[in-house]
CSV table of C-alpha atoms in Angstrom, one decimal:
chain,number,residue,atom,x,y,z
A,1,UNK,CA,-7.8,9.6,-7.7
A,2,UNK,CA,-5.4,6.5,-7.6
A,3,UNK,CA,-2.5,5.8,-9.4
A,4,UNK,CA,-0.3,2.9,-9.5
A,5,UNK,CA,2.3,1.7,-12.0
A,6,UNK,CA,4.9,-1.0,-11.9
A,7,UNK,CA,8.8,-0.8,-11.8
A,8,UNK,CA,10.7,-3.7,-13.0
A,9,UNK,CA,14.5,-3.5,-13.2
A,10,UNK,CA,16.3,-5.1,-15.9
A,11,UNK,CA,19.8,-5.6,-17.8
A,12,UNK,CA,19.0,-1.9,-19.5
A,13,UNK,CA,17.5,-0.1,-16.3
A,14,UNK,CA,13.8,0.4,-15.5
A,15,UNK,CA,10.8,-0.8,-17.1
A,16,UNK,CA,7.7,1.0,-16.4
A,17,UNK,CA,3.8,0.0,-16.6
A,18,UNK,CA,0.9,1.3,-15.6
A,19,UNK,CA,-1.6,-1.2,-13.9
A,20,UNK,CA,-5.0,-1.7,-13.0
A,21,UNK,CA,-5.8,-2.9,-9.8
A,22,UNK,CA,-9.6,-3.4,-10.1
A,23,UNK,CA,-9.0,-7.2,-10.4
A,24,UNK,CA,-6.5,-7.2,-7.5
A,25,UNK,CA,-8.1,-8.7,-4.2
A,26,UNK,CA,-5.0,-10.1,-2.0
A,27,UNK,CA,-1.5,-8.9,-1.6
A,28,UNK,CA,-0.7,-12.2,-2.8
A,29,UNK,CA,-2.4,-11.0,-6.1
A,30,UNK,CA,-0.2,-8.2,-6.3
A,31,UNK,CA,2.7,-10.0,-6.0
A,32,UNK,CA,1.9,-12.6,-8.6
A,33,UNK,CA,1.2,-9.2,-11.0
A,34,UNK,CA,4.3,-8.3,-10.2
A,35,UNK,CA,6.2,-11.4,-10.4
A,36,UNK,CA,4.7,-11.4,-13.9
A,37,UNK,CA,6.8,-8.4,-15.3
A,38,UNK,CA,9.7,-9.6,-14.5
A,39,UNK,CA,10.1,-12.9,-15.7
A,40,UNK,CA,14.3,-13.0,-14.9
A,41,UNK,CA,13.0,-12.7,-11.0
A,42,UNK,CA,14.2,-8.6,-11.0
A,43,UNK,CA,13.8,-6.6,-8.7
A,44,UNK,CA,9.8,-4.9,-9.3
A,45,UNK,CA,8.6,-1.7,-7.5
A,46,UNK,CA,4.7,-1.5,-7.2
A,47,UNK,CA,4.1,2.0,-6.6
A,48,UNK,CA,0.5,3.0,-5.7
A,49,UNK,CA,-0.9,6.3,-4.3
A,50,UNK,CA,-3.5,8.4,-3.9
A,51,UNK,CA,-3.4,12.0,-4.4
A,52,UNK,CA,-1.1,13.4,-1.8
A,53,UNK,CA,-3.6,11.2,1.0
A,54,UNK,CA,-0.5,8.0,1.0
A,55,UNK,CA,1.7,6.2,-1.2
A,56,UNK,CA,2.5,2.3,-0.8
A,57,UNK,CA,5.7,0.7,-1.9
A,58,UNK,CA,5.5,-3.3,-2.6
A,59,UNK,CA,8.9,-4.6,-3.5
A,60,UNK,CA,8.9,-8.2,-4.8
A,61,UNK,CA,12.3,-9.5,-5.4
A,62,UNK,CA,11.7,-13.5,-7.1
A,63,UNK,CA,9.7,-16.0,-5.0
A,64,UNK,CA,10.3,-13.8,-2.0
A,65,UNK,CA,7.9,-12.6,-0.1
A,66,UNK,CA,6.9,-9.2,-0.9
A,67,UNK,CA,7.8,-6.1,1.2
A,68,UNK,CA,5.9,-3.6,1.7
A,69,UNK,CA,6.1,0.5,3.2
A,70,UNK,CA,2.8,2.5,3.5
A,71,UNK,CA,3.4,6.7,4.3
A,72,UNK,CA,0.1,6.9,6.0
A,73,UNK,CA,-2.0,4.0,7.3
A,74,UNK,CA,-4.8,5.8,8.6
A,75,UNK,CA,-5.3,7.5,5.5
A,76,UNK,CA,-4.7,3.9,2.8
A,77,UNK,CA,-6.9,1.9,5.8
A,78,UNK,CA,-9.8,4.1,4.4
A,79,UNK,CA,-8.9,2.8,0.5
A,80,UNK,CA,-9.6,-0.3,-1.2
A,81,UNK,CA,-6.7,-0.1,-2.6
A,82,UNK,CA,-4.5,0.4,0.9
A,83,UNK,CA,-6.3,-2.2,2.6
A,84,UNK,CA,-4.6,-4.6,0.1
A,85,UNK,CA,-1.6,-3.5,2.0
A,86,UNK,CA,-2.4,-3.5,5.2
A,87,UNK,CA,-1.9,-6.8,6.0
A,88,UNK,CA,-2.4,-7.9,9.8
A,89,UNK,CA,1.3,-8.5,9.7
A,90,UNK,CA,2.4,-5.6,9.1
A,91,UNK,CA,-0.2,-3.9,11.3
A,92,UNK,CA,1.5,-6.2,13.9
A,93,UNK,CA,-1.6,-7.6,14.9
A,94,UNK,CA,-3.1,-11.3,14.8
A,95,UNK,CA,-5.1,-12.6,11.9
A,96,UNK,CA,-9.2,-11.7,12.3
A,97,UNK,CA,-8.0,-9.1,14.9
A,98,UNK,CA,-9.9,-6.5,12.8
A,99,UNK,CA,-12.4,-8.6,12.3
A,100,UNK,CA,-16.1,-7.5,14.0
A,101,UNK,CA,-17.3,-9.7,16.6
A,102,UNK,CA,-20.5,-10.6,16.2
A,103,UNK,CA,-21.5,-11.7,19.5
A,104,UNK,CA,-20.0,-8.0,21.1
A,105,UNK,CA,-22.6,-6.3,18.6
A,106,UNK,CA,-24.6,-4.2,20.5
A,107,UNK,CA,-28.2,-4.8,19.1
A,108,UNK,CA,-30.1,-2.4,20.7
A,109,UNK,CA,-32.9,-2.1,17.7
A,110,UNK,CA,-31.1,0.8,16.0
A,111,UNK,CA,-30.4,-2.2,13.3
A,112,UNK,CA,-34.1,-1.2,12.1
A,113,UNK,CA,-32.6,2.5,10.8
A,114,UNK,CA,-33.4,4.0,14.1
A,115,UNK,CA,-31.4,7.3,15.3
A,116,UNK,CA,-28.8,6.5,17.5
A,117,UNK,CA,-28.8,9.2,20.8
A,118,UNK,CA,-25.2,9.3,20.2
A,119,UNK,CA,-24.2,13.0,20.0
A,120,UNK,CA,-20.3,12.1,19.4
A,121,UNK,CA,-20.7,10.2,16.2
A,122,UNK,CA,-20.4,6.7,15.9
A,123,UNK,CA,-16.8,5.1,17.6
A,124,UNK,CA,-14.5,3.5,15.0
A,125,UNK,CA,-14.7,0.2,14.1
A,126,UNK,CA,-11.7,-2.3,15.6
A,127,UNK,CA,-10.2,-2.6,12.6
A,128,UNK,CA,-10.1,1.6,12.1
A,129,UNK,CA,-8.8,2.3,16.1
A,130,UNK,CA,-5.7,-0.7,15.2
A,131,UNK,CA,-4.5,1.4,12.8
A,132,UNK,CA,-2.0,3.7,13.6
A,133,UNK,CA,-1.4,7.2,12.0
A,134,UNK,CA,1.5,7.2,10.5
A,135,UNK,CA,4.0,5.6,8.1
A,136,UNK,CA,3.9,1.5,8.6
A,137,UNK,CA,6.3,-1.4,6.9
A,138,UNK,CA,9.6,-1.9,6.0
A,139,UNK,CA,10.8,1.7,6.1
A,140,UNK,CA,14.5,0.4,4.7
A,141,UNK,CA,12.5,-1.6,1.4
A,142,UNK,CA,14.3,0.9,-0.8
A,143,UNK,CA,17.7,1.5,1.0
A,144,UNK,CA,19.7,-0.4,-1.4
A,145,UNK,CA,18.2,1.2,-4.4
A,146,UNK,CA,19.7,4.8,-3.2
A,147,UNK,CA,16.6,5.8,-1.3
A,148,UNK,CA,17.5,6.0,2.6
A,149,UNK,CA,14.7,5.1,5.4
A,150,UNK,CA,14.8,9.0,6.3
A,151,UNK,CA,14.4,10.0,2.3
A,152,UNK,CA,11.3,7.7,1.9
A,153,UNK,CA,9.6,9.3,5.1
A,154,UNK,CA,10.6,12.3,4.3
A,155,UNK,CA,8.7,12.1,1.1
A,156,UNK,CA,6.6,15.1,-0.1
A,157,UNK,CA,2.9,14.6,-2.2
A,158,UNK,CA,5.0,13.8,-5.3
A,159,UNK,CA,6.3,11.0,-3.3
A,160,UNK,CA,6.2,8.2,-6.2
A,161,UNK,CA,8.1,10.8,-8.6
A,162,UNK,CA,10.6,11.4,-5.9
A,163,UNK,CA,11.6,7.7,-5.8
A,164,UNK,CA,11.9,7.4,-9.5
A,165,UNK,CA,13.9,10.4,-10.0
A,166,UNK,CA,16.3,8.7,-7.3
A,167,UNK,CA,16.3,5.5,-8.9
A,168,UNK,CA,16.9,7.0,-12.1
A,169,UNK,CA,13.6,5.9,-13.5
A,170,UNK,CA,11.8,9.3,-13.3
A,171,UNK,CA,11.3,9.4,-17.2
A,172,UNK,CA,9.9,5.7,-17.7
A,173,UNK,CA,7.8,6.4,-14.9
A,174,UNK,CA,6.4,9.1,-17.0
A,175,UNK,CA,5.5,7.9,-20.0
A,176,UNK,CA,3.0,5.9,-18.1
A,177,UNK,CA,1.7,8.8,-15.8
């Protein structure tokens, strides 16, 4: 179960809205979506998780380019939703690195739904084994808000309620929970 909501800072404090991503394809996407609830060029939070597995900040201050902090990219790499954060940058790798290559498949005729005699499972794909385990991004993205790189990963399930109620936004965030 996913949730994600957005968090846009105004003249009279937070503004929360739930949001569905099911039309969302690129991070670029998600920063326009963002970029449209705040039309004064505030400061908006994209807060997205998925039940105690990860959370994902986006921050998107104006025409900037977003930020971004994942709490477990293992976890999000296995989510529609977390690839949309996992961008190569941020995985510190080179565009199309996770990319298959097609002439390294091995096809050995198991592509005809043939057993593999592989006893160990299959191996991860190259985009799965450049993932690390772990918390990824801008670990800082919320430091000038009140929420110190060591608070954010030290964040418990409840991580997204954590980070409102230390931004002062805990109620707003509710009413759309």
């Amino acid at each position: 179960m996913y949730f994600a909501a957005l968090l846009a800072r105004t003249e009279d404090g937070w503004e929360a809205s739930d949001t569905e991503l099911d039309d969302v394809e690129t991070l670029s996407d998600l920063a326009d979506l963002a970029r449209e609830a705040s039309p004064d060029e505030d400061t908006v939070l994209v807060l997205i998780e998925q039940e105690g597995a990860w959370f994902g900040v986006v921050r998107v201050d104006g025409e900037d380019d977003p930020r971004i902090y994942v709490s477990e990219a293992a976890a999000a790499a296995r989510s529609s939703y977390g690839e949309l954060l996992l961008t190569d940058e941020l995985l510190g790798r080179e565009p199309g690195d996770g990319a298959p290559d097609l002439d390294a498949l091995d096809l050995d005729g198991t592509e005809d739904g043939e057993p593999e005699d592989d006893a160990e499972g299959p191996e991860p794909s190259s985009a799965e084994s450049t993932v690390p385990h772990g918390p990824v991004g801008d670990a800082d993205i919320l430091e000038d808000l009140g929420v110190s790189e060591k608070e954010l990963r030290a964040l418990s399930e409840d991580a997204l309620t954590e980070i409102a109620e230390a931004l002062g936004a805990s109620e707003t965030l509710e009413t759309v929970r």
